[in-house]
PDB file of C-alpha atoms in Angstrom:
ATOM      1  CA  UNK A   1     -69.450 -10.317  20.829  1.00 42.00           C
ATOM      2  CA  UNK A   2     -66.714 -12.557  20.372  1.00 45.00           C
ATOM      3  CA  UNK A   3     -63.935 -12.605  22.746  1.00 50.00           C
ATOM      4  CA  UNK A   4     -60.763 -10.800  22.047  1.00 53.00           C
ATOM      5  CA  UNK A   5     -57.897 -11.847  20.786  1.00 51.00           C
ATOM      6  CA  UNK A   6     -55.059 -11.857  23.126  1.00 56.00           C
ATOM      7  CA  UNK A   7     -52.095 -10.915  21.021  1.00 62.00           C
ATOM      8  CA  UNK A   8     -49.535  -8.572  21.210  1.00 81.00           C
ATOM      9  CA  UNK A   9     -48.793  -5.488  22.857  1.00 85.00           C
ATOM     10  CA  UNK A  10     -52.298  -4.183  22.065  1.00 87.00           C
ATOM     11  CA  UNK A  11     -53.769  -7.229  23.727  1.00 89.00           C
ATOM     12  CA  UNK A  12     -51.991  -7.377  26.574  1.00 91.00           C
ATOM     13  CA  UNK A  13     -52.517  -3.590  26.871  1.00 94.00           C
ATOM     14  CA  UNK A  14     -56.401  -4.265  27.076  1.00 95.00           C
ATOM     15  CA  UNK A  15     -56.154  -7.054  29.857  1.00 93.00           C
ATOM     16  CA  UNK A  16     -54.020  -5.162  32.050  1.00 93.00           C
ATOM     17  CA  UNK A  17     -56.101  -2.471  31.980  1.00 95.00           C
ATOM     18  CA  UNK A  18     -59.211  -4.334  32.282  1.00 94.00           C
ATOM     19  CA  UNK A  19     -58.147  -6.392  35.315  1.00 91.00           C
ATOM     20  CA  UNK A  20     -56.699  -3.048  36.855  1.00 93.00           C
ATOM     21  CA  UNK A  21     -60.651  -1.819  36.678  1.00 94.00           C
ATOM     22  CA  UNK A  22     -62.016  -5.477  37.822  1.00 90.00           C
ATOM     23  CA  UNK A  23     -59.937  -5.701  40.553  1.00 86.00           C
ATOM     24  CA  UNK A  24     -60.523  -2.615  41.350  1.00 89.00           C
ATOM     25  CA  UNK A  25     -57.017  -0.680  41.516  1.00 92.00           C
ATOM     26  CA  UNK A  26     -58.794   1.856  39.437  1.00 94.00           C
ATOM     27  CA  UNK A  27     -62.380   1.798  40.790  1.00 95.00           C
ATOM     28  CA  UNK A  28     -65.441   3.291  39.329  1.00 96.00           C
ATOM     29  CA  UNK A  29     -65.771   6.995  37.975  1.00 96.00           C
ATOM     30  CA  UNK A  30     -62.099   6.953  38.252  1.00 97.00           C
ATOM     31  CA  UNK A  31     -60.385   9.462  35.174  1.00 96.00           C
ATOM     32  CA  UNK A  32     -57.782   7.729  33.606  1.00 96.00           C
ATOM     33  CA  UNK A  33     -54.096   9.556  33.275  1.00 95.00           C
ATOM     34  CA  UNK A  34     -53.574   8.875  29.774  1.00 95.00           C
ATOM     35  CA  UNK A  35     -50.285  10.238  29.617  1.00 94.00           C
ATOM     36  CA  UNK A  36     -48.935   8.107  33.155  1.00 94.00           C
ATOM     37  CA  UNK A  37     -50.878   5.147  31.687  1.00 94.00           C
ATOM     38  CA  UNK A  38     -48.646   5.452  28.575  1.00 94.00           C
ATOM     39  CA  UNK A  39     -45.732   5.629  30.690  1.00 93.00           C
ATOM     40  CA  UNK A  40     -46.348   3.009  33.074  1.00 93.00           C
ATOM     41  CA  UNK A  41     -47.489  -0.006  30.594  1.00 93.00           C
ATOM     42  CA  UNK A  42     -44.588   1.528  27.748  1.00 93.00           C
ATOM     43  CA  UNK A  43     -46.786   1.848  25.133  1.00 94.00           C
ATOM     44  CA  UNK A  44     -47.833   4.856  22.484  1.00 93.00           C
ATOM     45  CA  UNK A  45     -50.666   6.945  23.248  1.00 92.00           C
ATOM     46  CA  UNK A  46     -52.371   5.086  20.223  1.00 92.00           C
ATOM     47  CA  UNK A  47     -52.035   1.757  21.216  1.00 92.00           C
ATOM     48  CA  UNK A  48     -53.149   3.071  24.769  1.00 95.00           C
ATOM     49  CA  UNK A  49     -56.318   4.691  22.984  1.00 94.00           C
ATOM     50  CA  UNK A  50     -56.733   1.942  20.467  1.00 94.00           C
ATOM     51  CA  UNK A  51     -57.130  -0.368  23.866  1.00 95.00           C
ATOM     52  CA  UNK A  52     -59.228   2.035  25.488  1.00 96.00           C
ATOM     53  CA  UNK A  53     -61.950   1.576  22.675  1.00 96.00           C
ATOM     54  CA  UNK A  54     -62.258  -2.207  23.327  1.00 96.00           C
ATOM     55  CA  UNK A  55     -63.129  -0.977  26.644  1.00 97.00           C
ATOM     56  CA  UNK A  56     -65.324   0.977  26.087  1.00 97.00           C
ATOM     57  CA  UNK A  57     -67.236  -1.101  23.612  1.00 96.00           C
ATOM     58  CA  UNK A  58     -67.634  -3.306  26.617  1.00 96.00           C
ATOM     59  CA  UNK A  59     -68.933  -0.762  28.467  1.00 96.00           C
ATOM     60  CA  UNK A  60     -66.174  -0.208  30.988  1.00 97.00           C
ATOM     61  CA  UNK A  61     -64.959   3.008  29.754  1.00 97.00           C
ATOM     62  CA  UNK A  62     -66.358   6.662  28.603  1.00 97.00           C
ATOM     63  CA  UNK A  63     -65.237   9.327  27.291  1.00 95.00           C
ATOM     64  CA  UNK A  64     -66.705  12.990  27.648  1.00 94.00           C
ATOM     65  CA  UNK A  65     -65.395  16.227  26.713  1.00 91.00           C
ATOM     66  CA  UNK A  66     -63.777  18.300  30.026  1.00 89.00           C
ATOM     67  CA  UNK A  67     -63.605  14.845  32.169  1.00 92.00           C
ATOM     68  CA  UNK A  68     -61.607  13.076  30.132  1.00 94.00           C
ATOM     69  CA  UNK A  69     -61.293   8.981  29.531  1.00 96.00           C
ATOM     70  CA  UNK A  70     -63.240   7.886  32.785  1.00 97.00           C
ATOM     71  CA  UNK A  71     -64.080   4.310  34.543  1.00 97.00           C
ATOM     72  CA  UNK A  72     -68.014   3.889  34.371  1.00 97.00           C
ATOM     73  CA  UNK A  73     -70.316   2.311  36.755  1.00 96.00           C
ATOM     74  CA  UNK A  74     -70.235  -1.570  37.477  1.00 93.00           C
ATOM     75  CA  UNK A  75     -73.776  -1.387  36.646  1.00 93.00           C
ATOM     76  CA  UNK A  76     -72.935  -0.228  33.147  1.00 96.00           C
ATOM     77  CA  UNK A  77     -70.427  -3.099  31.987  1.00 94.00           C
ATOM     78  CA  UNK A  78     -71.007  -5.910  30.373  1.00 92.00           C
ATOM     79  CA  UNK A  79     -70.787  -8.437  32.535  1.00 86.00           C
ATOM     80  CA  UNK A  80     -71.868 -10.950  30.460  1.00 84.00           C
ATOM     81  CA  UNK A  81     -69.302 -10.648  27.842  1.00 88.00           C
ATOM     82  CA  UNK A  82     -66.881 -13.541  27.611  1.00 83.00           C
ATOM     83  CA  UNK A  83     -64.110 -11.230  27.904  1.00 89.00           C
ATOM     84  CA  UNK A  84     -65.267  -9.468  31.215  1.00 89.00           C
ATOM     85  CA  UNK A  85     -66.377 -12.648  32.496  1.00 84.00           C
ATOM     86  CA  UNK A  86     -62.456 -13.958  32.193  1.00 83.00           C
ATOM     87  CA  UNK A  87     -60.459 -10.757  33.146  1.00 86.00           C
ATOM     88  CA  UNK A  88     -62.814 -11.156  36.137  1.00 82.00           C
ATOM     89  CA  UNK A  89     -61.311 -14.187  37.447  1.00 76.00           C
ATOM     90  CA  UNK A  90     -58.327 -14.760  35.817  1.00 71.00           C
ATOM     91  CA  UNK A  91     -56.884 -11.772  37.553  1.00 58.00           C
ATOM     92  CA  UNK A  92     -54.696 -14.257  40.071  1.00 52.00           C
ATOM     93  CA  UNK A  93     -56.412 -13.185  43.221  1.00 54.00           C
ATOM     94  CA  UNK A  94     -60.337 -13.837  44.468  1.00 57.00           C
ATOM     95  CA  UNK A  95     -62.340 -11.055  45.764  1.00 63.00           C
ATOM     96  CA  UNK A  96     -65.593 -10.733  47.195  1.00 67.00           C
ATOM     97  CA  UNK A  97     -66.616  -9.641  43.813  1.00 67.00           C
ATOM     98  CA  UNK A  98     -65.469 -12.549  41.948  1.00 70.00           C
ATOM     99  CA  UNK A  99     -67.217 -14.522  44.581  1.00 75.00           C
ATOM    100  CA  UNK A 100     -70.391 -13.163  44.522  1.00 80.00           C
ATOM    101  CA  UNK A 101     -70.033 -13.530  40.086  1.00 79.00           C
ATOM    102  CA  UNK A 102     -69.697 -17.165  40.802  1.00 81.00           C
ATOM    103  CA  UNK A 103     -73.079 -17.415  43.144  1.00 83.00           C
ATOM    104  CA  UNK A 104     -74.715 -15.574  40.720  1.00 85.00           C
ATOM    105  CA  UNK A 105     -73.338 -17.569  38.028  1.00 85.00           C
ATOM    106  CA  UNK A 106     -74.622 -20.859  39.795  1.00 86.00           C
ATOM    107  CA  UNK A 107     -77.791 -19.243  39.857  1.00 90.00           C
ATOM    108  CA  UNK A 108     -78.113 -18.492  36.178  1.00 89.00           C
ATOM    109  CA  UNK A 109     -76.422 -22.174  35.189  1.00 90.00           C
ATOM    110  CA  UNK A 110     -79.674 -23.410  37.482  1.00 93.00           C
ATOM    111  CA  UNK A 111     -82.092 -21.469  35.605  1.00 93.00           C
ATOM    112  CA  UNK A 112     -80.171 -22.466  31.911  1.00 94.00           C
ATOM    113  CA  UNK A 113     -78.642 -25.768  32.186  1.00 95.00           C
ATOM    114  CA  UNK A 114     -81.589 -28.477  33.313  1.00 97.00           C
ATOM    115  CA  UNK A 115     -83.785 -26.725  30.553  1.00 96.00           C
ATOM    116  CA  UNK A 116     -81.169 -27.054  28.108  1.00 97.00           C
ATOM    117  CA  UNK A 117     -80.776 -30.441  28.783  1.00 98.00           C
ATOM    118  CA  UNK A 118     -84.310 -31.384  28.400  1.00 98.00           C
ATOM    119  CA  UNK A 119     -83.351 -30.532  24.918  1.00 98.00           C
ATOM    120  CA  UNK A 120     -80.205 -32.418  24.433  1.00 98.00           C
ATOM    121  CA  UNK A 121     -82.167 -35.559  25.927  1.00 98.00           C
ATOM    122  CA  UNK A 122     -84.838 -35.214  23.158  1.00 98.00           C
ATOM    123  CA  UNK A 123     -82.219 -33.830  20.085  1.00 98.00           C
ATOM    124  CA  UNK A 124     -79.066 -35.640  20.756  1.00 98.00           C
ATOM    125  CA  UNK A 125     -77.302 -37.046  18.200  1.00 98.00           C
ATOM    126  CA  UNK A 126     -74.785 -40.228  17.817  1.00 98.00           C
ATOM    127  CA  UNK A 127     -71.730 -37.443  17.744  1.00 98.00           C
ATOM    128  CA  UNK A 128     -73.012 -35.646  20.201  1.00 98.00           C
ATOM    129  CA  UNK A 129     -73.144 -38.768  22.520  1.00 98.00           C
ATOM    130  CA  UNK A 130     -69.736 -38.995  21.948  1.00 98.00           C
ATOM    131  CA  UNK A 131     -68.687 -35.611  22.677  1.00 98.00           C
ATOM    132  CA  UNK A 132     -70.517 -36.348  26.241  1.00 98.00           C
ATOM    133  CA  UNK A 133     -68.931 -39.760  26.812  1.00 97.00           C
ATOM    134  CA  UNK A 134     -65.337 -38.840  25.896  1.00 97.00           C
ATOM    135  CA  UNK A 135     -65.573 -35.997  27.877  1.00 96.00           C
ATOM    136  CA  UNK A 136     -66.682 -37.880  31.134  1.00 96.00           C
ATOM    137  CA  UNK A 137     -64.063 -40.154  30.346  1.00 95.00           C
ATOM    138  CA  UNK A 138     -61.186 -37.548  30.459  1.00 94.00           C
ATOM    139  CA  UNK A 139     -63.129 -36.343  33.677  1.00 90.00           C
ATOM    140  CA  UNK A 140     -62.819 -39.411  35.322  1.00 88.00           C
ATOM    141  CA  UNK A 141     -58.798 -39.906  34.722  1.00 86.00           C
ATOM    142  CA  UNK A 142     -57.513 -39.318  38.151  1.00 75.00           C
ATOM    143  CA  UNK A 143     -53.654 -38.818  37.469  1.00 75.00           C
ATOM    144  CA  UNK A 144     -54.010 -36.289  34.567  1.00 69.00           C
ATOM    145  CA  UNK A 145     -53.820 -33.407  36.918  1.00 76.00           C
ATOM    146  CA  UNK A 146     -56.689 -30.196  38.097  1.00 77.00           C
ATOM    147  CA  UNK A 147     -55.787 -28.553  34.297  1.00 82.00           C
ATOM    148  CA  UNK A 148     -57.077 -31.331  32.874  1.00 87.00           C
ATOM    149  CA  UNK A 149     -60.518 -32.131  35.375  1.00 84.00           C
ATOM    150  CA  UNK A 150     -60.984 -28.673  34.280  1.00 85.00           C
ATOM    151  CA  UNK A 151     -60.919 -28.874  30.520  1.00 90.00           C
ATOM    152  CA  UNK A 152     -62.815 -31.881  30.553  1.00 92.00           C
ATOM    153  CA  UNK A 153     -65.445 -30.062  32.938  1.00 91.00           C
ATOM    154  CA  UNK A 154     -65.904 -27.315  30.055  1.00 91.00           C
ATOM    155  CA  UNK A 155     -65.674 -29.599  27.398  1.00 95.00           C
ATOM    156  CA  UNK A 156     -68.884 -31.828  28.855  1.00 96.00           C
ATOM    157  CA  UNK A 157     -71.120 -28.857  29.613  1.00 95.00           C
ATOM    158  CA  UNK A 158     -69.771 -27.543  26.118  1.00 95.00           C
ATOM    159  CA  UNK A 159     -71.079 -30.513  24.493  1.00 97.00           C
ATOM    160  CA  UNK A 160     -74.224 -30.662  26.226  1.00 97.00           C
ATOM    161  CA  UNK A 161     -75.160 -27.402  25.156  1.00 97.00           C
ATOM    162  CA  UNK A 162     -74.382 -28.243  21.636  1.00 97.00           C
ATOM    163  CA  UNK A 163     -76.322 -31.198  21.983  1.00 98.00           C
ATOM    164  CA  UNK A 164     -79.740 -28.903  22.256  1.00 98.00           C
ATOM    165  CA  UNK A 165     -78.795 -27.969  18.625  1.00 98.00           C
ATOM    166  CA  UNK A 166     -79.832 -24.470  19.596  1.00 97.00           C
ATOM    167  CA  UNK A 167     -78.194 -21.997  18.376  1.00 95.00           C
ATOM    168  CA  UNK A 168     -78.260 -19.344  20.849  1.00 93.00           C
ATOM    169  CA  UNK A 169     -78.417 -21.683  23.900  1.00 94.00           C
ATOM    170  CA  UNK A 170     -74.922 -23.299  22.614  1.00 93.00           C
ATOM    171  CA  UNK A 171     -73.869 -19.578  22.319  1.00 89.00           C
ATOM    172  CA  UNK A 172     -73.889 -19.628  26.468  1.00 89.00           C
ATOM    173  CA  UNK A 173     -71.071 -21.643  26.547  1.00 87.00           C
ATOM    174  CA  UNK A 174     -69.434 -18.199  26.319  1.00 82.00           C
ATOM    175  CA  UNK A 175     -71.428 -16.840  28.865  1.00 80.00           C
ATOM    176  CA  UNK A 176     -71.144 -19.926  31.445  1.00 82.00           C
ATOM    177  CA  UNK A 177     -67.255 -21.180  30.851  1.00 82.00           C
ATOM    178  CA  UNK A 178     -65.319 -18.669  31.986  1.00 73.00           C
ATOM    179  CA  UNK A 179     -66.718 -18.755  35.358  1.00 73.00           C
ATOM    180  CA  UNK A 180     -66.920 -22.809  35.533  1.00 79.00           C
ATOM    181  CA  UNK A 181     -63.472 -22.673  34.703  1.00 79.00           C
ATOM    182  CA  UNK A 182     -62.559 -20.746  37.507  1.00 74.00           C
ATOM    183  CA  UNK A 183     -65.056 -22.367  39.813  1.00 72.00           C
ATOM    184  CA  UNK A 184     -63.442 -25.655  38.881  1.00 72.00           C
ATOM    185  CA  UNK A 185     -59.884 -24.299  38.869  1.00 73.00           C
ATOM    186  CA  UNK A 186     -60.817 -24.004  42.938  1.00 71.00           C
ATOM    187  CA  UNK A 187     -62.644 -27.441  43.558  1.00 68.00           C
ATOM    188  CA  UNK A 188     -60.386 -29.054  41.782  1.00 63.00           C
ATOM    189  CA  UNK A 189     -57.365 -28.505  43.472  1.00 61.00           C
ATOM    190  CA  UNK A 190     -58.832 -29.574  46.876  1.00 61.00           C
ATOM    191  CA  UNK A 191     -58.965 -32.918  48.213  1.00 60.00           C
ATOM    192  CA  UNK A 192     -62.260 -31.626  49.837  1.00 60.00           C
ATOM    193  CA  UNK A 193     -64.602 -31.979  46.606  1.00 68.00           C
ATOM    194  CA  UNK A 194     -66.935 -34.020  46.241  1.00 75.00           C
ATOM    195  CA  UNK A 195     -66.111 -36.771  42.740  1.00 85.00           C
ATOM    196  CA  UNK A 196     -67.946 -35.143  39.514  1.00 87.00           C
ATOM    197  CA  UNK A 197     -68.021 -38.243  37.814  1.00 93.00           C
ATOM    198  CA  UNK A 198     -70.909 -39.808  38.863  1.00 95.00           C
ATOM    199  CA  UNK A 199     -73.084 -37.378  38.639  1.00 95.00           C
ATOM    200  CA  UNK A 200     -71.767 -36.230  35.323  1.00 96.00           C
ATOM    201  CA  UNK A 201     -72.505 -39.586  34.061  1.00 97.00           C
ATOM    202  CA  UNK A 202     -75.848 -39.652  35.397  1.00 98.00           C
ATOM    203  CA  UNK A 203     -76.894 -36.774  33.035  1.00 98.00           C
ATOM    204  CA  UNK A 204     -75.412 -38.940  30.342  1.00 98.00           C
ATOM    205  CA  UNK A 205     -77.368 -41.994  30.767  1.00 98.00           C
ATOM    206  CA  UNK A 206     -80.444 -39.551  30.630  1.00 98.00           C
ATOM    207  CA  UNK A 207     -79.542 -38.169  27.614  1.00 98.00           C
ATOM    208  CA  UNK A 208     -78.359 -41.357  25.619  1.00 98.00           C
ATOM    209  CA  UNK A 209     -82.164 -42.757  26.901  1.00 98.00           C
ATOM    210  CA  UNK A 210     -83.881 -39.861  25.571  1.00 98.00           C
ATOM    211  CA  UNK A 211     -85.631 -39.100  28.986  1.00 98.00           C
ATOM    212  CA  UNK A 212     -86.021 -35.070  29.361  1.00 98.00           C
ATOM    213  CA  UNK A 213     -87.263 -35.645  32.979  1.00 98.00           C
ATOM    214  CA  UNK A 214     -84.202 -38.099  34.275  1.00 98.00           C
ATOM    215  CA  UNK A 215     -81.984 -35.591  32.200  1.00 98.00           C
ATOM    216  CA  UNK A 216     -83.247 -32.256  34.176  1.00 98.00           C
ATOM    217  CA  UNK A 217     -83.237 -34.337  37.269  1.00 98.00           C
ATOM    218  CA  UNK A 218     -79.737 -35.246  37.444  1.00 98.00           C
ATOM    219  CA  UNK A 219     -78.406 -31.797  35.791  1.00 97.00           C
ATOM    220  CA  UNK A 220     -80.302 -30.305  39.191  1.00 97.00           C
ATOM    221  CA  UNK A 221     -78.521 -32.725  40.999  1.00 96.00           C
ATOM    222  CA  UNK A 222     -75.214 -32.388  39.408  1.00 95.00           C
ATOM    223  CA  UNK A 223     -75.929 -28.867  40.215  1.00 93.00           C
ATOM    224  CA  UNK A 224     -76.516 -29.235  43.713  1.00 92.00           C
ATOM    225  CA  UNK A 225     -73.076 -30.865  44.255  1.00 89.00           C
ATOM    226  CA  UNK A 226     -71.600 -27.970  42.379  1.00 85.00           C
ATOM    227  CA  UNK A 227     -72.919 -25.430  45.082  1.00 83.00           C
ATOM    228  CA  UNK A 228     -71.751 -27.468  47.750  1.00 84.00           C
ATOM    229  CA  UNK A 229     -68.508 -27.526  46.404  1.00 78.00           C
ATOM    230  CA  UNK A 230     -67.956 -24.494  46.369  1.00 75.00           C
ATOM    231  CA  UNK A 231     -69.954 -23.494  49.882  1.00 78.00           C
ATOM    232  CA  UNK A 232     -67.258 -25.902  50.932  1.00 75.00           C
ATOM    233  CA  UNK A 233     -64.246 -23.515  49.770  1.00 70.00           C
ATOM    234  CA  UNK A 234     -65.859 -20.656  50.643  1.00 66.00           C
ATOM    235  CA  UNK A 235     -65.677 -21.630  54.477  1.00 70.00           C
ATOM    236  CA  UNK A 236     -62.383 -23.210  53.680  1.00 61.00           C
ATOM    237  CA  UNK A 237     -61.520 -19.754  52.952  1.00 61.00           C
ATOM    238  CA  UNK A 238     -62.517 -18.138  55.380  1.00 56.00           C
ATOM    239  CA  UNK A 239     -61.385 -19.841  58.338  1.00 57.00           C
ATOM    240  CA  UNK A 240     -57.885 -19.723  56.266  1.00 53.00           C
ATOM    241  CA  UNK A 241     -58.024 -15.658  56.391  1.00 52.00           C
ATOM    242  CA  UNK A 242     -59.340 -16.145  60.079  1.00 53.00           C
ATOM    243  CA  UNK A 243     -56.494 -18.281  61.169  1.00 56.00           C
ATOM    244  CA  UNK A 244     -54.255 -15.600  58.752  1.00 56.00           C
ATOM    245  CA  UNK A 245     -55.344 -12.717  60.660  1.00 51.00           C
ATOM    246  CA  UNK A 246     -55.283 -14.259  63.945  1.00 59.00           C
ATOM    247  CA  UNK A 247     -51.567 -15.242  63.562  1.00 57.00           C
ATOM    248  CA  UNK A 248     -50.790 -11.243  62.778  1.00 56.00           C
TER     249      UNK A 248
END
């Protein structure tokens, strides 16, 4: 599904009640108060229901006669919509929840990423070369600010998947960016992390010499650095809410 447009008073309707349900300020099996919901975000009880049905097409929402509009199961949403996947961690806080979507996240990029670029080291093309090299090169400009490390982040792994000339493999990009965004929206705004260039660029030489076993090699590697990254701000973290409840 593609994501959803975010504009309007319908859009922003969805995304505040969707990060209202992800963050969990209306948990699971919850029944929704139409009529206070309409109130509280000032909208008409269409718009509210019109919202509602995006929802529910993600499977965050039911309906049943006598209950009412209700909050399903985690279990039941679609967690790997790109949609979902953003609400989740663009909500402005981190909770365990979002923390344990971006371990499992590393864990699928491990199981999709060095076989995908096996692929891009045998299929590459001249453009897509280029897409690779002018993203590392945006990656590597220091003084540009954490927005832009980030973009050029996504737009590297972006390219590589579009460099297996797969079709559905470069239709993960939807699956895998929203949480890489938000994983690098945390490294790279600490001094702590490690420098992505080099082993960004070590990919690239695999790829530009056509050698599928270099190019999985140094994707697991890349990967590696990734998780230890963000280990590394995860005990950051921690001993910050330590220290915070300590000093209470």
């Amino acid at each position: 599904m593609s994501p959803y447009a975010r504009r309007g008073v319908h859009g922003q309707t969805v995304e505040a009640l969707a990060r209202r349900i992800l963050g969990g300020d209306i948990p699971e099996g919850a029944t929704l108060d139409l009529v206070a919901l309409q109130s509280e975000l000032d909208v008409s009880l269409t718009a509210l229901r019109e919202s509602l049905k995006v929802l529910a097409a993600k499977g965050m929402v039911d309906a049943r006669q006598k209950r009412g509009t209700f909050v399903r199961a985690r279990a039941d949403w679609n967690l790997l919509d790109a949609d979902v996947l953003r609400w989740q961690f663009e909500g402005g806080r981190t909770t365990d929840a979002d923390r344990a979507l971006l371990h499992n996240l590393a864990e699928v990029r491990a199981i999709i990423e060095p076989a995908a670029v096996r692929l891009a080291a045998e299929r590459r093309t001249d453009d897509d070369l280029a897409a690779l090299e002018g993203a590392l090169v945006a990656m590597g400009e220091e003084d540009a600010g954490p927005a832009h490390a980030v973009e050029a982040d996504l737009a590297f792994h972006r390219a590589l998947l579009a460099a297996t000339h797969n079709e559905l493999l470069e239709r993960m990009e939807m699956v895998i960016e929203s949480g890489l965004a938000h994983r690098d929206r945390i490294v790279h705004s600490s001094p702590h992390s490690e420098d992505p260039v080099p082993a960004h660029r070590a990919v690239l030489d695999a790829v530009r010499d056509r050698d599928p076993l270099a190019a999985e090699a140094a994707m697991r590697a890349l990967l590696d650095q990734a998780g230890r990254d963000l280990d590394r701000m995860d005990r950051i973290r921690t001993t910050d809410d330590t220290e915070g409840a300590r000093a209470q």
